Coordinates of N, CA and C in Angstrom, one line a residue:
X1291 N 163.1 106.4 76.1 CA 162.8 105.9 74.3 C 163.7 106.6 73.7
X1292 N 164.3 105.9 72.5 CA 165.4 106.4 71.4 C 165.0 108.2 70.8
X1293 N 166.3 108.8 70.8 CA 166.0 109.9 70.1 C 165.9 109.6 68.6
X1294 N 165.3 110.6 68.0 CA 164.8 111.1 66.8 C 165.9 111.5 66.3
X1295 N 166.6 112.4 66.9 CA 167.9 113.1 66.0 C 168.5 113.2 66.8
X1296 N 170.2 113.1 66.8 CA 171.1 112.9 67.6 C 171.4 114.5 67.5
X1297 N 172.4 114.8 68.8 CA 172.1 116.2 69.3 C 174.1 116.6 68.6
X1298 N 173.9 117.9 68.4 CA 175.3 118.6 68.2 C 176.2 117.8 69.1
X1299 N 177.7 117.4 68.5 CA 178.6 117.2 69.5 C 179.0 115.6 69.4
X1300 N 177.5 114.9 69.6 CA 177.6 113.3 69.6 C 178.6 112.9 68.3
X1301 N 178.8 111.8 68.5 CA 179.1 110.6 67.8 C 178.3 109.8 67.0
X1302 N 178.5 109.8 66.4 CA 177.7 108.8 65.4 C 177.9 107.7 64.5
X1303 N 177.8 106.9 64.4 CA 178.0 105.8 63.5 C 177.3 105.5 61.7
X1304 N 177.9 106.3 60.8 CA 177.6 106.2 59.6 C 177.7 105.6 58.7
X1305 N 177.1 104.6 57.5 CA 177.3 104.2 56.4 C 177.4 105.4 55.0
X1306 N 179.0 105.5 54.3 CA 178.2 106.1 52.9 C 177.4 105.4 52.1
X1307 N 176.6 106.5 51.6 CA 176.2 105.9 50.3 C 176.0 106.4 49.2
X1308 N 176.6 108.1 49.3 CA 176.7 108.5 48.1 C 178.2 109.5 48.3
X1309 N 179.0 109.3 48.2 CA 180.6 110.3 47.7 C 180.8 110.9 46.5
X1310 N 180.9 112.1 46.3 CA 181.0 112.6 45.3 C 181.3 114.3 45.3
X1311 N 182.5 114.7 44.1 CA 182.2 116.8 44.7 C 182.0 117.3 45.9
X1312 N 181.7 117.6 46.5 CA 181.5 118.3 47.4 C 181.7 118.2 48.7
X1313 N 181.3 116.5 48.4 CA 181.1 115.9 50.0 C 180.0 114.4 50.0
X1314 N 179.6 113.6 50.9 CA 179.1 112.2 51.2 C 178.3 112.5 51.7
X1315 N 176.8 111.9 51.5 CA 175.6 111.9 52.2 C 175.7 110.1 52.7
X1316 N 175.3 110.3 53.9 CA 175.5 108.8 55.0 C 174.6 108.5 55.4
X1317 N 174.0 107.5 55.9 CA 172.9 106.9 56.7 C 173.6 106.8 57.8
X1318 N 172.7 107.3 58.7 CA 172.9 107.4 60.4 C 172.1 106.1 60.5
X1319 N 172.9 105.2 61.0 CA 172.6 103.8 61.5 C 172.0 103.8 62.8
X1320 N 172.2 104.7 63.6 CA 171.5 104.6 65.0 C 170.0 105.3 65.1
X1321 N 169.9 105.7 63.9 CA 168.5 106.4 63.8 C 167.9 106.5 62.4
X1322 N 166.8 105.1 62.7 CA 166.4 105.0 61.6 C 165.6 105.9 60.7
X1323 N 166.1 105.7 59.5 CA 166.1 106.6 58.1 C 166.4 107.9 58.3
X1324 N 167.5 108.0 59.0 CA 167.4 109.6 59.2 C 169.3 109.6 58.1
X1325 N 169.3 110.5 57.7 CA 170.2 110.9 57.0 C 171.5 112.5 57.3
X1326 N 172.6 112.3 57.3 CA 173.4 113.4 57.2 C 174.7 113.5 56.3
X1327 N 175.1 114.6 55.9 CA 175.8 115.2 55.3 C 177.5 115.4 55.5
X1328 N 178.6 115.2 55.0 CA 179.6 115.3 55.3 C 180.4 116.0 54.6
X1329 N 180.3 117.6 54.2 CA 181.2 118.5 53.6 C 182.2 117.9 53.1
X1330 N 182.7 118.3 52.0 CA 184.6 117.5 51.9 C 185.2 119.0 52.9
X1331 N 185.1 119.8 53.1 CA 185.9 120.2 54.1 C 186.6 119.9 55.6
X1332 N 185.4 118.7 56.0 CA 185.5 118.0 57.3 C 185.3 116.8 56.8
X1333 N 186.2 116.5 55.8 CA 186.8 114.9 55.6 C 188.1 115.1 56.5
X1334 N 189.3 115.6 56.2 CA 190.1 115.7 56.2 C 191.0 116.9 56.8
X1335 N 192.0 116.8 57.6 CA 192.8 118.1 57.7 C 193.4 118.5 56.0
X1336 N 193.4 119.7 55.8 CA 194.4 120.1 54.3 C 193.4 120.2 53.3
X1337 N 194.0 120.3 52.4 CA 193.1 120.1 51.3 C 192.4 118.8 50.7
X1338 N 191.9 118.8 50.5 CA 190.9 117.2 49.8 C 190.6 117.2 48.0
X1339 N 191.4 117.0 47.7 CA 191.0 117.1 45.9 C 190.1 116.1 45.8
X1340 N 190.1 114.7 46.2 CA 188.9 113.8 46.0 C 188.5 113.5 46.8
X1341 N 187.0 113.2 47.3 CA 186.8 112.6 48.6 C 186.8 111.3 48.6
X1342 N 186.8 110.5 47.4 CA 186.8 109.3 47.4 C 188.4 108.4 47.8
X1343 N 188.9 109.6 48.2 CA 190.2 108.9 48.5 C 190.0 108.5 49.8
X1344 N 189.0 109.3 50.5 CA 189.2 109.1 51.8 C 187.9 108.3 52.3
X1345 N 186.8 108.5 51.5 CA 185.7 107.5 52.0 C 184.8 106.9 50.7
X1346 N 184.4 106.3 51.0 CA 183.7 105.5 49.5 C 182.1 104.9 49.8
X1347 N 181.4 104.5 48.8 CA 180.1 104.0 49.2 C 180.2 102.6 49.8
X1348 N 179.3 102.5 50.5 CA 179.2 101.1 51.4 C 180.1 101.2 52.5
X1349 N 181.1 102.5 52.9 CA 182.5 102.5 53.6 C 181.2 102.8 55.4
X1350 N 181.8 102.4 56.6 CA 180.7 102.5 57.6 C 182.1 103.6 58.3
X1351 N 181.4 105.0 58.9 CA 182.9 105.8 59.6 C 181.9 106.0 60.9
X1352 N 183.0 106.9 61.3 CA 182.2 107.4 62.7 C 182.1 109.2 62.6
X1353 N 181.6 109.6 63.0 CA 181.2 111.2 62.6 C 181.2 111.7 63.8
X1354 N 181.2 113.3 63.6 CA 180.6 114.2 65.1 C 179.9 114.9 64.7
X1355 N 179.0 114.9 64.8 CA 177.9 116.0 64.7 C 178.1 117.8 65.0
X1356 N 177.9 118.2 63.5 CA 178.4 119.6 63.7 C 176.9 120.5 64.1
X1357 N 176.0 120.2 63.3 CA 174.8 121.2 63.5 C 173.7 119.9 63.0
X1358 N 172.3 120.8 63.6 CA 171.3 119.8 63.1 C 170.3 120.8 63.7
X1359 N 169.5 120.3 62.3 CA 168.2 121.3 61.8 C 167.0 120.4 61.9
X1360 N 166.0 120.5 63.0 CA 165.1 119.1 63.5 C 164.1 119.2 62.3
X1361 N 163.8 120.4 61.9 CA 162.7 120.8 61.4 C 163.0 120.4 59.8
X1362 N 164.0 120.3 59.5 CA 164.1 119.7 58.1 C 164.8 118.6 58.1
X1363 N 165.1 117.9 59.5 CA 165.8 116.7 59.5 C 167.2 116.8 59.0
X1364 N 168.2 117.8 58.7 CA 169.2 118.3 58.5 C 170.7 117.6 59.6
X1365 N 171.4 117.1 58.9 CA 172.5 116.7 60.0 C 173.7 116.9 59.3
X1366 N 174.8 117.9 59.9 CA 175.9 118.1 59.7 C 177.1 117.5 60.4
X1367 N 177.8 116.6 59.5 CA 179.0 115.9 60.2 C 180.2 116.6 59.7
X1368 N 181.2 115.6 60.7 CA 182.6 116.1 60.7 C 183.3 114.8 60.9
X1369 N 184.5 114.3 60.1 CA 184.9 113.3 59.7 C 186.0 113.4 60.6
X1370 N 187.0 114.3 60.4 CA 188.1 114.9 60.6 C 188.2 115.7 62.0
X1371 N 187.2 115.4 62.7 CA 187.2 116.3 64.2 C 187.0 114.8 65.2
X1372 N 187.4 113.5 64.6 CA 187.2 112.3 65.4 C 188.7 111.5 65.7
X1373 N 188.9 112.0 66.7 CA 190.3 111.0 67.4 C 190.4 109.1 66.7
X1374 N 191.1 108.8 66.3 CA 190.9 106.7 66.5 C 190.5 106.6 67.9
X1375 N 191.0 107.1 69.2 CA 190.3 106.5 69.9 C 188.8 106.7 70.2
X1376 N 188.5 107.9 70.0 CA 186.7 107.9 69.9 C 186.5 107.0 69.1
X1377 N 186.6 106.9 68.1 CA 186.5 106.1 66.7 C 186.3 104.6 67.1
X1378 N 187.9 103.9 67.9 CA 187.3 102.7 68.5 C 186.5 102.5 69.2
X1379 N 186.3 103.7 70.1 CA 185.2 103.5 71.2 C 184.0 103.2 71.1
X1380 N 183.7 104.1 70.3 CA 181.9 104.4 69.7 C 182.0 102.9 68.8
X1381 N 182.7 102.5 68.1 CA 182.7 101.2 66.8 C 182.2 100.2 68.1
X1382 N 183.1 99.9 69.1 CA 182.7 99.4 70.3 C 181.5 99.0 70.8
X1383 N 181.1 100.2 71.5 CA 179.8 100.4 71.9 C 179.0 100.2 71.0
X1384 N 178.6 100.4 69.9 CA 177.7 100.4 68.6 C 177.5 98.8 68.6
X1385 N 178.8 97.8 68.7 CA 178.8 96.6 68.2 C 177.9 96.2 69.4
X1386 N 178.6 96.3 70.5 CA 177.8 95.8 72.2 C 176.3 95.9 71.9
X1387 N 176.0 97.3 71.3 CA 174.4 97.3 71.6 C 173.6 96.9 70.3
X1388 N 174.2 96.3 69.3 CA 173.7 95.4 68.2 C 173.9 94.3 68.8
X1389 N 174.9 93.8 69.3 CA 174.8 92.5 70.0 C 173.7 92.0 71.2
X1390 N 173.6 93.8 71.7 CA 172.4 93.6 72.8 C 171.2 93.1 72.4
X1391 N 171.0 93.7 71.5 CA 169.3 93.9 70.7 C 169.4 91.7 70.3
X1392 N 170.2 91.9 69.6 CA 170.0 90.0 69.3 C 169.6 89.3 70.3
X1393 N 170.7 89.7 71.6 CA 170.1 88.6 72.6 C 168.9 89.1 73.4
X1394 N 168.1 90.5 73.2 CA 167.2 90.7 73.9 C 166.0 89.9 73.0
X1395 N 166.5 89.5 71.6 CA 165.6 89.0 71.2 C 165.2 87.4 71.2
X1396 N 166.1 87.1 71.6 CA 166.3 85.5 72.1 C 165.5 85.4 73.6
X1397 N 166.1 86.3 73.8 CA 164.7 86.1 75.1 C 163.9 86.6 75.3
X1398 N 163.1 87.3 74.3 CA 161.7 87.7 74.0 C 161.4 85.9 73.4
X1399 N 162.1 85.0 72.5 CA 161.7 84.0 71.8 C 161.6 83.0 73.2
X1400 N 162.5 83.3 74.2 CA 162.6 82.2 75.3 C 161.1 82.2 76.3
X1401 N 160.5 83.5 76.4 CA 159.3 84.1 77.1 C 158.3 83.7 76.3
X1402 N 158.6 83.9 75.0 CA 157.2 83.6 73.8 C 156.4 84.8 73.5
X1403 N 157.4 86.0 73.9 CA 156.7 87.0 73.3 C 157.2 88.0 72.0
X1404 N 156.4 89.0 71.7 CA 157.0 89.3 70.3 C 157.6 90.4 71.0
X1405 N 158.8 90.2 69.7 CA 159.9 91.4 70.1 C 160.0 92.8 70.2
X1406 N 159.4 93.4 69.2 CA 159.1 94.8 69.4 C 158.4 95.2 70.7
X1407 N 157.4 94.2 71.2 CA 156.5 94.5 72.3 C 157.7 94.8 73.1
X1408 N 158.5 93.6 73.2 CA 159.1 92.9 74.7 C 160.5 94.1 74.8
X1409 N 160.7 94.7 73.5 CA 161.6 95.6 73.3 C 161.3 96.9 73.8
X1410 N 160.0 97.1 73.3 CA 159.6 98.5 74.2 C 159.0 98.0 75.4
X1411 N 158.7 97.5 76.5 CA 158.1 97.1 77.5 C 159.3 96.8 78.6
X1412 N 160.6 96.6 78.1 CA 161.9 96.6 78.6 C 163.4 97.7 78.9
X1413 N 163.4 97.8 77.1 CA 164.4 99.1 76.8 C 164.5 100.5 77.4
X1414 N 163.6 101.0 78.3 CA 163.8 101.8 78.8 C 164.2 102.0 80.5
X1415 N 163.3 100.9 80.7 CA 163.7 100.9 81.9 C 165.5 100.2 82.5
X1416 N 165.9 99.5 81.8 CA 166.9 99.2 81.3 C 168.2 99.6 81.1
X1417 N 167.8 100.7 80.2 CA 169.3 102.0 79.9 C 168.9 103.1 81.0
X1418 N 167.4 103.4 81.5 CA 167.6 104.2 82.6 C 168.2 103.6 83.8
X1419 N 168.5 102.4 83.8 CA 169.2 101.8 85.0 C 170.8 101.7 85.1
X1420 N 170.9 101.7 83.5 CA 172.2 100.7 83.3 C 172.8 102.1 81.9
X1421 N 172.4 103.1 81.7 CA 172.5 103.9 80.8 C 172.6 102.8 78.9
X1422 N 172.7 101.7 79.2 CA 172.7 100.8 77.8 C 172.4 99.6 77.6
X1423 N 171.8 98.8 77.0 CA 171.4 97.9 77.3 C 172.8 96.1 77.2
X1424 N 173.6 96.5 76.5 CA 174.7 95.9 76.6 C 175.2 95.6 78.2
X1425 N 175.2 96.7 79.1 CA 175.7 96.8 80.2 C 174.6 96.2 81.1
X1426 N 173.1 96.0 80.4 CA 172.3 95.5 81.3 C 172.9 94.5 81.6
X1427 N 173.1 93.1 80.1 CA 173.5 92.1 80.3 C 174.8 91.6 80.8
X1428 N 175.8 92.8 81.1 CA 177.2 92.5 82.5 C 176.6 92.5 83.0
X1429 N 175.4 93.4 84.0 CA 175.5 93.4 85.4 C 174.6 92.3 86.3
X1430 N 174.1 91.4 84.9 CA 172.7 90.5 85.3 C 174.0 88.8 85.2
X1431 N 175.1 89.2 84.8 CA 176.1 88.0 85.2 C 177.5 88.3 85.8
X1432 N 177.6 89.6 86.5 CA 178.5 90.1 87.5 C 177.7 90.0 88.5
X1433 N 176.4 90.2 88.8 CA 176.0 90.3 90.1 C 174.5 90.1 89.8
X1434 N 174.3 88.8 89.6 CA 173.0 88.4 89.4 C 171.9 88.6 90.6
X1435 N 172.4 88.5 92.0 CA 171.1 88.8 93.2 C 171.0 90.4 93.0
X1436 N 171.6 91.1 92.7 CA 171.6 92.5 92.8 C 170.2 92.7 91.6
X1437 N 170.8 92.3 90.5 CA 170.0 92.5 89.1 C 168.4 92.0 89.3
X1438 N 168.3 90.7 90.2 CA 167.2 90.2 90.2 C 166.2 91.0 91.7
X1439 N 167.1 91.8 92.4 CA 166.6 92.5 93.2 C 165.2 94.3 92.1
X1440 N 166.9 94.4 91.0 CA 166.2 95.4 90.5 C 164.6 95.1 89.9
X1441 N 164.8 93.9 89.0 CA 163.8 93.9 88.1 C 162.8 92.6 88.5
X1442 N 162.1 92.6 89.0 CA 161.1 91.7 90.0 C 160.0 91.5 88.6
X1443 N 160.2 90.5 87.6 CA 159.6 90.5 86.7 C 159.7 89.2 85.8
X1444 N 158.8 88.2 85.0 CA 158.5 87.2 84.6 C 160.2 86.6 83.6
X1445 N 160.6 87.8 83.0 CA 161.5 87.5 82.2 C 162.9 87.4 82.3
X1446 N 163.2 87.8 83.6 CA 164.2 88.1 84.3 C 165.0 87.0 84.1
X1447 N 164.4 85.6 84.9 CA 165.4 84.3 84.4 C 165.8 84.2 83.1
X1448 N 165.0 84.5 81.7 CA 165.4 83.7 81.0 C 166.7 85.2 80.3
X1449 N 166.4 86.4 80.8 CA 167.3 87.3 80.5 C 168.5 86.9 81.0
X1450 N 168.9 86.8 82.5 CA 169.9 86.2 82.8 C 170.7 84.7 82.6
X1451 N 169.9 83.9 82.0 CA 170.5 82.5 81.5 C 170.5 83.0 80.1
X1452 N 170.5 83.7 79.0 CA 170.8 84.4 77.8 C 172.0 85.1 78.1
X1453 N 171.9 85.9 79.4 CA 173.7 87.0 79.6 C 174.5 85.8 79.7
X1454 N 174.3 85.2 80.9 CA 175.1 84.0 81.2 C 176.1 82.8 80.2
X1455 N 175.4 82.9 78.8 CA 175.3 82.0 77.8 C 176.5 82.9 76.9
X1456 N 176.3 84.3 76.6 CA 176.6 84.7 75.8 C 177.9 86.4 75.8
X1457 N 177.7 86.7 77.4 CA 178.3 87.8 77.9 C 179.6 86.8 78.5
X1458 N 180.8 87.4 78.5 CA 182.1 87.4 78.8 C 182.8 88.3 79.2
X1459 N 182.5 88.6 81.2 CA 182.8 90.0 81.4 C 184.0 90.0 81.4
X1460 N 185.0 91.0 81.2 CA 186.3 91.2 81.4 C 186.4 91.4 82.9
X1461 N 187.9 91.1 83.8 CA 188.0 90.8 85.2 C 189.1 91.7 85.1
X1462 N 189.8 91.9 86.1 CA 191.3 92.6 86.6 C 191.4 91.7 87.6
X1463 N 193.0 91.4 87.9 CA 193.5 91.1 89.5 C 194.4 91.8 89.5
X1464 N 194.6 92.2 91.0 CA 195.3 93.3 91.6 C 195.6 92.3 93.4
X1465 N 196.9 92.4 93.6 CA 197.0 92.0 94.4 C 197.6 92.8 96.1
X1466 N 197.8 92.9 97.3 CA 198.5 93.7 98.0 C 198.8 92.3 99.3
X1467 N 199.2 93.3 99.9 CA 200.0 92.3 101.1 C 199.3 92.6 102.8
X1468 N 199.4 92.0 103.6 CA 199.3 92.2 105.2 C 199.5 91.1 106.2
X1469 N 200.4 92.2 107.1 CA 200.6 91.5 108.1 C 200.2 91.4 109.1
X1470 N 200.1 90.1 109.8 CA 199.1 90.1 111.1 C 200.1 89.5 112.0
X1471 N 200.0 89.8 113.7 CA 200.4 89.5 114.7 C 199.6 89.2 115.5
X1472 N 199.8 88.2 116.5 CA 198.8 88.6 117.8 C 199.9 87.4 119.1
X1473 N 200.1 88.2 120.0 CA 200.8 87.4 121.5 C 200.4 86.9 122.0
X1474 N 198.7 86.8 122.0 CA 198.1 85.9 122.5 C 198.2 84.3 122.7
X1475 N 198.0 83.5 123.8 CA 198.0 82.4 123.6 C 198.0 81.8 122.6
X1476 N 196.3 81.9 122.2 CA 195.7 81.5 120.8 C 195.5 82.3 120.1
X1477 N 196.6 83.3 119.7 CA 196.7 84.2 118.3 C 196.6 83.5 117.1
X1478 N 197.4 82.4 117.4 CA 197.1 81.7 115.6 C 195.5 81.6 115.5
X1479 N 194.6 81.4 116.1 CA 193.2 81.5 116.0 C 193.0 82.7 115.5
X1480 N 193.0 83.4 116.3 CA 192.8 85.4 115.8 C 193.2 85.5 114.6
X1481 N 194.7 85.6 113.9 CA 194.9 85.2 112.9 C 194.3 85.0 111.8
X1482 N 193.7 83.4 112.1 CA 193.3 82.7 110.9 C 191.4 83.0 111.0
X1483 N 190.8 83.9 112.1 CA 189.9 84.5 111.9 C 190.1 86.1 111.1
X1484 N 190.9 86.4 111.3 CA 191.4 87.9 110.4 C 191.6 87.3 109.2
X1485 N 191.9 86.4 108.7 CA 191.9 86.6 107.2 C 190.7 85.7 106.7
X1486 N 190.3 84.8 107.6 CA 188.9 84.8 107.2 C 187.7 85.7 106.6
X1487 N 188.1 86.9 107.7 CA 187.6 88.1 107.5 C 187.8 89.2 105.9
X1488 N 188.8 88.7 105.3 CA 189.2 89.1 104.1 C 188.5 88.5 102.7
X1489 N 188.3 86.9 103.2 CA 187.9 86.1 102.2 C 186.4 86.3 102.3
X1490 N 185.7 87.1 103.2 CA 184.0 87.5 103.6 C 183.7 88.3 102.3
X1491 N 183.3 87.4 101.0 CA 183.0 88.6 99.7 C 182.5 87.7 98.7
X1492 N 180.7 87.9 99.3 CA 180.1 86.9 98.2 C 179.8 87.4 96.8
X1493 N 180.6 88.9 96.1 CA 180.3 89.4 94.8 C 181.6 89.1 94.1
X1494 N 182.7 89.2 94.4 CA 183.9 89.2 94.1 C 185.1 88.2 94.7
X1495 N 185.8 87.2 93.9 CA 187.0 86.7 94.1 C 188.3 87.1 95.4
X1496 N 188.0 86.9 96.3 CA 189.0 87.2 97.0 C 189.9 85.8 97.5
X1497 N 191.5 86.0 97.6 CA 192.2 85.2 97.9 C 193.6 85.4 98.8
X1498 N 193.3 84.5 99.9 CA 194.4 84.8 100.7 C 195.7 83.5 100.7
X1499 N 196.7 84.1 100.4 CA 197.9 83.0 100.5 C 198.9 83.1 101.5
X1500 N 199.5 82.5 101.7 CA 200.3 82.4 103.3 C 201.8 82.4 102.3
X1501 N 202.5 83.9 103.0 CA 203.9 83.7 102.5 C 205.0 83.1 103.2
X1502 N 204.9 84.1 104.4 CA 206.0 83.2 105.5 C 205.1 84.5 106.8
X1503 N 205.0 83.8 107.9 CA 204.7 84.8 108.7 C 205.5 85.5 109.3
X1504 N 205.1 86.7 109.2 CA 203.7 87.3 109.5 C 203.1 88.1 108.5
X1505 N 203.3 87.6 107.0 CA 203.1 88.2 106.1 C 202.3 87.3 105.2
X1506 N 200.9 87.7 104.6 CA 200.0 87.4 104.1 C 199.7 88.5 102.5
X1507 N 199.5 87.3 101.5 CA 199.5 88.0 100.2 C 198.0 88.1 99.8
X1508 N 197.3 88.9 99.5 CA 195.8 88.8 99.2 C 195.5 89.2 98.2
X1509 N 194.7 88.7 96.9 CA 194.5 88.8 95.4 C 193.3 88.8 95.4
X1510 N 192.6 89.8 94.8 CA 191.2 90.2 94.1 C 191.1 90.3 92.8
X1511 N 190.2 89.7 92.6 CA 189.9 89.8 91.0 C 188.5 90.5 90.7
X1512 N 188.5 91.6 89.8 CA 186.9 92.1 90.2 C 186.9 92.9 88.8
X1513 N 185.5 93.6 88.6 CA 185.6 93.6 86.8 C 186.3 94.8 86.5
X1514 N 186.5 95.8 87.2 CA 187.7 96.6 87.0 C 188.7 97.1 88.7
X1515 N 189.5 98.1 87.9 CA 190.9 98.4 88.8 C 190.1 98.8 90.0
X1516 N 188.9 99.8 90.3 CA 188.8 101.0 90.9 C 187.7 100.0 91.9
X1517 N 187.2 99.0 91.4 CA 186.5 98.2 92.2 C 187.2 97.4 93.3
X1518 N 188.4 96.5 92.2 CA 189.6 95.6 93.3 C 190.1 96.5 94.3
X1519 N 190.5 97.7 94.3 CA 191.1 98.6 95.0 C 190.3 98.8 96.3
X1520 N 189.6 99.0 96.3 CA 188.2 99.5 97.0 C 188.4 97.9 97.9
X1521 N 187.7 96.9 97.3 CA 187.8 95.8 98.1 C 188.7 95.3 99.0
X1522 N 189.8 95.5 97.9 CA 191.4 95.0 98.5 C 191.3 95.8 100.0
X1523 N 191.1 97.2 99.9 CA 191.9 98.0 101.3 C 190.6 97.6 102.6
X1524 N 188.7 97.6 101.7 CA 188.1 97.3 102.7 C 188.2 95.9 103.5
X1525 N 188.3 95.1 102.5 CA 188.5 94.0 103.5 C 190.0 93.1 104.4
X1526 N 190.8 93.9 103.9 CA 192.4 93.8 105.0 C 192.2 94.9 105.9
X1527 N 191.3 96.1 105.8 CA 190.9 96.8 107.1 C 189.8 96.1 108.1
X1528 N 189.3 95.5 107.5 CA 188.4 94.4 108.6 C 189.0 93.3 109.4
X1529 N 190.1 92.7 108.6 CA 191.0 91.7 109.0 C 191.8 93.1 110.1
X1530 N 192.4 93.9 109.8 CA 193.1 94.8 110.8 C 192.8 95.0 112.0
X1531 N 191.1 95.7 112.0 CA 190.1 95.8 113.0 C 190.2 94.9 113.9
X1532 N 189.7 93.2 113.2 CA 189.3 92.2 114.7 C 190.7 91.9 114.7
X1533 N 192.3 91.8 114.3 CA 193.0 91.6 115.2 C 193.5 92.4 116.2
X1534 N 193.1 93.7 115.9 CA 193.4 94.7 117.1 C 192.7 94.8 118.2
X1535 N 191.3 94.2 117.8 CA 190.6 94.2 119.1 C 190.6 93.0 119.9
X1536 N 191.7 92.0 119.3 CA 192.4 90.5 120.5 C 194.0 91.1 120.8
X1537 N 194.1 92.5 120.5 CA 195.4 92.2 121.5 C 196.3 92.0 120.0
X1538 N 196.5 92.0 119.3 CA 197.1 91.8 117.9 C 197.4 93.4 117.4
X1539 N 198.1 93.0 116.0 CA 198.6 94.3 115.3 C 198.1 93.9 113.6
X1540 N 198.3 94.7 112.6 CA 198.2 94.5 111.5 C 198.7 95.5 110.7
X1541 N 198.9 95.3 109.5 CA 199.3 96.6 108.5 C 199.7 96.3 107.2
X1542 N 198.5 96.9 106.3 CA 198.5 97.0 104.8 C 199.7 97.4 104.3
X1543 N 200.0 96.0 103.6 CA 201.3 97.1 102.2 C 200.9 96.6 100.8
X1544 N 200.3 97.8 100.4 CA 200.2 97.7 98.6 C 201.1 97.0 98.3
X1545 N 202.0 97.4 98.0 CA 203.2 96.8 97.6 C 204.4 96.6 97.7
X1546 N 204.8 95.4 97.5 CA 206.7 95.2 98.5 C 207.7 95.7 97.9
X1547 N 208.5 96.2 98.3 CA 209.7 96.8 97.6 C 210.4 95.7 97.4

């Protein structure tokens, strides 16, 4: 379940409600009915003469939590301790979660359920598995079969349908090379079967392109570079293992010189 208050060190999305004198009062967007205070000394490095030169009413900002008093509900914040990278990352994550909640509402409507009830039913389970709701929608697009195995429930079909209609999953593409030779009379057939081993992949897009014997180019499309590199090596190794079992030889070349 969502926390009632942020913790010290957290980054939070805030909307400035009042800015004057010694600081600014803000609404904590991720924590309903909770407010925070941004002291003027935590607005920017150096001396700040007029806080309105840095923040104004209605402005949305990203702050770092400096102190929390749960008994009083006080949250002290800092603006100057947030880097531009942290700011961009936090805003993107927050916007994605807002979008995910709207998509979840569409799912609820499709299956004829009250949104609040449906949200309470699935939110904790999805976050436990994927850390946030948006990633759950991404995973439903990237790996539908695995998602269906994880959640055997009546809402899954509608969830996947909504995900496919609204989520564009980012992909990266890498390439490498493999040399395959086989001196046997039917060596070409073994090379073809070895190359088929490389393309044996249900989840990712892997293509083999002929360059010039014995060299072949392997192209892998995946959600991120780590997965792409892993699959490239794994599948090329399958081909090399196969060709060696049939009196041939193979060599993986990550980049051509």
